[in-house]
Short mmCIF file of C-alpha atoms and ligand atoms in Angstrom, two decimals:
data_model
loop_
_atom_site.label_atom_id
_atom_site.label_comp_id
_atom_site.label_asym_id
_atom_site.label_seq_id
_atom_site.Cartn_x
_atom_site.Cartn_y
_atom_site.Cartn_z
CA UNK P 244 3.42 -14.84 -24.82
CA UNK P 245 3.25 -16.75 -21.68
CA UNK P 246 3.67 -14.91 -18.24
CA UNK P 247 3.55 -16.25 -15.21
CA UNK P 248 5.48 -14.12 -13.07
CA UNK P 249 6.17 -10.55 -13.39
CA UNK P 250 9.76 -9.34 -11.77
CA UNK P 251 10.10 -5.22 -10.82
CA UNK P 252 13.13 -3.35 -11.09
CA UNK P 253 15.64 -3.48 -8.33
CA UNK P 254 14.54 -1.04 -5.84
CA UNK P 255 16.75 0.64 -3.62
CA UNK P 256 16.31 0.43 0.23
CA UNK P 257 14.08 3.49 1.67
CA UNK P 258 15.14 5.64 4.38
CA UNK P 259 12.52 3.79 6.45
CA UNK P 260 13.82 0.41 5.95
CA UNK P 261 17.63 2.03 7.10
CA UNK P 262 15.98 3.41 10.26
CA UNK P 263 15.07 0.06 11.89
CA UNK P 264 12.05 1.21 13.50
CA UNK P 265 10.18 -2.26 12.77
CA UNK P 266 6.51 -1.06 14.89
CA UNK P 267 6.27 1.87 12.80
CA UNK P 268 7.27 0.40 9.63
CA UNK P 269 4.74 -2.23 9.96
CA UNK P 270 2.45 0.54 10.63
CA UNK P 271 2.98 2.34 7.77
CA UNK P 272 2.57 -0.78 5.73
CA UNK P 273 -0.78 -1.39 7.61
CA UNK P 274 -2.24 2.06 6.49
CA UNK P 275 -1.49 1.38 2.92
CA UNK P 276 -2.66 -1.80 3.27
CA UNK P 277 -5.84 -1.14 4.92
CA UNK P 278 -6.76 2.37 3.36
CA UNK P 279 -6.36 0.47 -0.07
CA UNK P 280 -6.10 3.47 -1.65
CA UNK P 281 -6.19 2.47 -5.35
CA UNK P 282 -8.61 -0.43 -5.73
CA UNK P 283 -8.29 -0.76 -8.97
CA UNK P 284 -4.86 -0.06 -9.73
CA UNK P 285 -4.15 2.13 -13.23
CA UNK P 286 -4.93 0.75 -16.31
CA UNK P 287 -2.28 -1.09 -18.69
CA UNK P 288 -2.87 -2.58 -21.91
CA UNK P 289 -1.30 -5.62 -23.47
CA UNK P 290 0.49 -5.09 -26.47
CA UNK P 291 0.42 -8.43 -28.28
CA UNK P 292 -1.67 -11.39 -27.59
CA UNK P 293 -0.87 -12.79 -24.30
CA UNK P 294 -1.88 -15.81 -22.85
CA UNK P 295 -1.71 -16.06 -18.53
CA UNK P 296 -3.03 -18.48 -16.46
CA UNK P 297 -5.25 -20.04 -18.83
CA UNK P 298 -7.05 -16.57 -20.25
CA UNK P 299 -6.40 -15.06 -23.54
CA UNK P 300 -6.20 -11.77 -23.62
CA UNK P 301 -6.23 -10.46 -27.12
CA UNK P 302 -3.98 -7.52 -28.08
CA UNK P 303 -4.85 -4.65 -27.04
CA UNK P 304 -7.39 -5.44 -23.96
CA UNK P 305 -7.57 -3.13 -20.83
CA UNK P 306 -6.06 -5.03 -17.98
CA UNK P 307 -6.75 -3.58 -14.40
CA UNK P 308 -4.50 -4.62 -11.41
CA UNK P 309 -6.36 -5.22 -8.87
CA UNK P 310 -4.43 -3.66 -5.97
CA UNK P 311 -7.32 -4.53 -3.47
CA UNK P 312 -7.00 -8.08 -3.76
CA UNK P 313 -3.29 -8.14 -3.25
CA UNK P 314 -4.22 -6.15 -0.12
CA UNK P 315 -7.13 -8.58 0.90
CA UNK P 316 -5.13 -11.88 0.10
CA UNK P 317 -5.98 -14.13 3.24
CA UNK P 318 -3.21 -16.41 2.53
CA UNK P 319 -0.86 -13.01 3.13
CA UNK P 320 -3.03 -11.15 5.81
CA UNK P 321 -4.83 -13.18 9.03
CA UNK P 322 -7.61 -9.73 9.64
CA UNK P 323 -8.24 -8.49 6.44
CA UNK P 324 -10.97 -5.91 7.52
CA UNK P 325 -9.04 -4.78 10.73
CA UNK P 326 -6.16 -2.01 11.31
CA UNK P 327 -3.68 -4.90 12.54
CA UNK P 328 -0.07 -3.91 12.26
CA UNK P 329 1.00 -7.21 13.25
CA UNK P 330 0.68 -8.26 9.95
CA UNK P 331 3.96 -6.95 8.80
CA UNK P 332 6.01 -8.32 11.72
CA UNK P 333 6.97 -11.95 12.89
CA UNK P 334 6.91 -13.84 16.42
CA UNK P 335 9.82 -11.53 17.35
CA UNK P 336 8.57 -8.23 16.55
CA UNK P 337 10.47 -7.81 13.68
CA UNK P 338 9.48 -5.96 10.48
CA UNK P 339 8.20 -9.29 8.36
CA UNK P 340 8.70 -7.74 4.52
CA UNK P 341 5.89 -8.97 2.40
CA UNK P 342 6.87 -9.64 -1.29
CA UNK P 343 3.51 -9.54 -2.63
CA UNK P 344 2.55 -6.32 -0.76
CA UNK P 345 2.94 -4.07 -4.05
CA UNK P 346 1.02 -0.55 -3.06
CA UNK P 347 3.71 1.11 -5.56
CA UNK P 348 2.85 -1.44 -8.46
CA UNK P 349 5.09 -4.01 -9.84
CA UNK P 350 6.91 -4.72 -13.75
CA UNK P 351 8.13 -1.95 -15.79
CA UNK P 352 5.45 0.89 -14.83
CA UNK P 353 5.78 0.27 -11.27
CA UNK P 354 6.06 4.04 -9.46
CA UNK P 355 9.30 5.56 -10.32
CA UNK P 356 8.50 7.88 -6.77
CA UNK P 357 8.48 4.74 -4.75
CA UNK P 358 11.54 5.52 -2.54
CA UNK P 359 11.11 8.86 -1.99
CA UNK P 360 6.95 8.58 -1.30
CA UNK P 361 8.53 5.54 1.53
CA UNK P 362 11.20 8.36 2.72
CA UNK P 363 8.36 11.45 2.83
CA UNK P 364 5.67 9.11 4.68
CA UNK P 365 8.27 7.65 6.81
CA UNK P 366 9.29 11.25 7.82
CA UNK P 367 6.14 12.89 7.86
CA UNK P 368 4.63 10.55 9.96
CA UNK P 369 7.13 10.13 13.09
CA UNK P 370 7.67 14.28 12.86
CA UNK P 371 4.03 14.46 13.45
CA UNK P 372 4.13 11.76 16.66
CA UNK P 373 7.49 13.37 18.21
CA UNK P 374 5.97 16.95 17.90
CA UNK P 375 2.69 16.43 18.33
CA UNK P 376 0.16 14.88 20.87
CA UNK P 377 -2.97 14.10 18.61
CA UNK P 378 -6.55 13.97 19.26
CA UNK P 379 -10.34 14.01 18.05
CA UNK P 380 -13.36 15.03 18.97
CA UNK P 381 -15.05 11.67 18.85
CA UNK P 382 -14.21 8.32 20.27
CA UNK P 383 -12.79 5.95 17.85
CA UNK P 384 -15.77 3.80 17.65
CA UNK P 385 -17.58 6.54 16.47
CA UNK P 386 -15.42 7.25 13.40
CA UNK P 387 -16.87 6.34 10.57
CA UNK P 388 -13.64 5.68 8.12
CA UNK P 389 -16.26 5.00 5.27
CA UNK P 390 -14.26 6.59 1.79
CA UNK P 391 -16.32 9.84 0.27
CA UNK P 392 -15.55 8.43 -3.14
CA UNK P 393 -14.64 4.72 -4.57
CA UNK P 394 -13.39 4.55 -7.97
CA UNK P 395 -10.54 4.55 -9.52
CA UNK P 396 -9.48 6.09 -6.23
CA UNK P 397 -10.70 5.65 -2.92
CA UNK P 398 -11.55 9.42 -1.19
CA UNK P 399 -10.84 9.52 2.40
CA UNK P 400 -13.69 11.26 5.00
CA UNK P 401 -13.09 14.66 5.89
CA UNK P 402 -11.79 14.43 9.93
CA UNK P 403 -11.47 16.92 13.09
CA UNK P 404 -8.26 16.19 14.17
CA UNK P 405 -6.11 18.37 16.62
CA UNK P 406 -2.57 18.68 17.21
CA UNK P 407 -1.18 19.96 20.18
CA UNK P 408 2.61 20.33 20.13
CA UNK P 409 4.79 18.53 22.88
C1 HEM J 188 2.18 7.00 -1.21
C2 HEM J 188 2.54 7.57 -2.37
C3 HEM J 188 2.45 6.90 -3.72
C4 HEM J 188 1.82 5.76 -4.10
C5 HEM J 188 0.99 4.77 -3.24
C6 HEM J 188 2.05 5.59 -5.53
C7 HEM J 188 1.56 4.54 -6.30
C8 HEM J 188 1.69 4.46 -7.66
C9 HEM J 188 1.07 3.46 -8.48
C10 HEM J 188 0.16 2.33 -7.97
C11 HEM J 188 1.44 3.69 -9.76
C12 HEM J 188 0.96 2.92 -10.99
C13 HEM J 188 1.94 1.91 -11.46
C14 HEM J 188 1.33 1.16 -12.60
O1 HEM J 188 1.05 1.75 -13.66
O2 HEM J 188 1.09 -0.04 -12.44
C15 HEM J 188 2.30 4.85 -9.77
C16 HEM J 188 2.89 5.38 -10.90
C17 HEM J 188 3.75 6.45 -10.88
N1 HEM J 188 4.14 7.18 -9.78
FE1 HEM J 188 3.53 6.88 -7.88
N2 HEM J 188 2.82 6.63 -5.97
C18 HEM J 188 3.11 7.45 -4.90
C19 HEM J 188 3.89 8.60 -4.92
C20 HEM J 188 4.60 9.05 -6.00
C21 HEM J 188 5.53 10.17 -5.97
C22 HEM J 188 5.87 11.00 -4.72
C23 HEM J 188 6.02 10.30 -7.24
C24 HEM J 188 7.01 11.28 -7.81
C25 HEM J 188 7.70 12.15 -7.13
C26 HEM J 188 5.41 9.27 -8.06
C27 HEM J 188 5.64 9.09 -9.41
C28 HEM J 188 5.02 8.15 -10.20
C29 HEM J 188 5.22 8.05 -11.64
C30 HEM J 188 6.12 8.94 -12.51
C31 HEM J 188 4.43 6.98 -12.07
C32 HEM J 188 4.27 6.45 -13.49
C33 HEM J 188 5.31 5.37 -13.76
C34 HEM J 188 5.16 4.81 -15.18
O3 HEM J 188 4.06 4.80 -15.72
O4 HEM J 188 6.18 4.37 -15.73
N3 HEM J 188 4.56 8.53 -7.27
N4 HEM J 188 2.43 5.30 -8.48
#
């Protein structure tokens, strides 16, 4: 079997994309981006012998996704090591949707909570900013982001944040 391009689902638009907030949708899309929070992706298997781009993968061979290069393309993102929202908007400041930014997965296992994760982090997030003035102890230079844990999953640091309400 030959693939050379897999096609997802249709996916409905998120609450997020309705609310036309294009900063804070790009964002959002820069913290998934940048915390590249599954490296690795999950694990699939092919189920017959496949052939793709040249490699044969025999039935039955472990195939990881590798989310973080999809996330560290440098055709897709100019500052690949930098919090830089600007990569999800064009010369006008509006939200620039990137096809081949695929933190949900793509194909037929992609994540069936796609929409509503969009909705939650999309409402969590500008709750938390309209409520809530936040701060930490330390300057930001002095943050060290570094993950606790890379693996399968990548295991934020453990933060001092505060929030004071409005
Ligand atoms: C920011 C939040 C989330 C992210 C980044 C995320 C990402 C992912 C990824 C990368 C996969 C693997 C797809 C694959 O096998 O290639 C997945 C699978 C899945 N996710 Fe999520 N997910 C999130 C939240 C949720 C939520 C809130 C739900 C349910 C309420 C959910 C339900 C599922 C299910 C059921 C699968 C398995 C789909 C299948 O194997 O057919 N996810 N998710």
């Amino acid at each position: 079997m030959e693939i050379n391009k897999v096609i997802g689902p249709h996916r409905p638009p998120a609450l997020e994309d309705r609310a036309k907030m294009p900063y804070t949708s790009a964002v959002i899309h820069e913290i998934q981006r940048y915390s590249d929070l599954t490296p690795i992706g999950l694990p699939h298997c092919v189920i017959r012998d496949t052939h793709f781009r040249g490699y044969h993968l025999p039935k039955e061979t472990t195939v990881y996704p590798i989310m973080s290069s999809v996330f560290h393309d440098p055709c897709h993102f100019e500052k690949l090591d930098t919090f830089f929202p600007g990569h999800f908007l064009d010369a006008e400041s509006n939200f620039k949707k990137q096809e081949d930014f695929i933190p949900f997965s793509m194909g037929k296992r992609f994540c069936l909570g796609e929409s509503l994760a969009r909705s939650q982090l999309f409402l969590f997030f500008t709750t938390m900013l309209q409520k809530f003035s936040l701060g930490c102890p330390k300057a930001p230079e002095d943050i060290d982001i570094t993950p606790r844990m890379n693996g399968l999953a990548k295991i934020p640091p453990v933060y001092q944040i505060s929030f004071l309400p409005h």
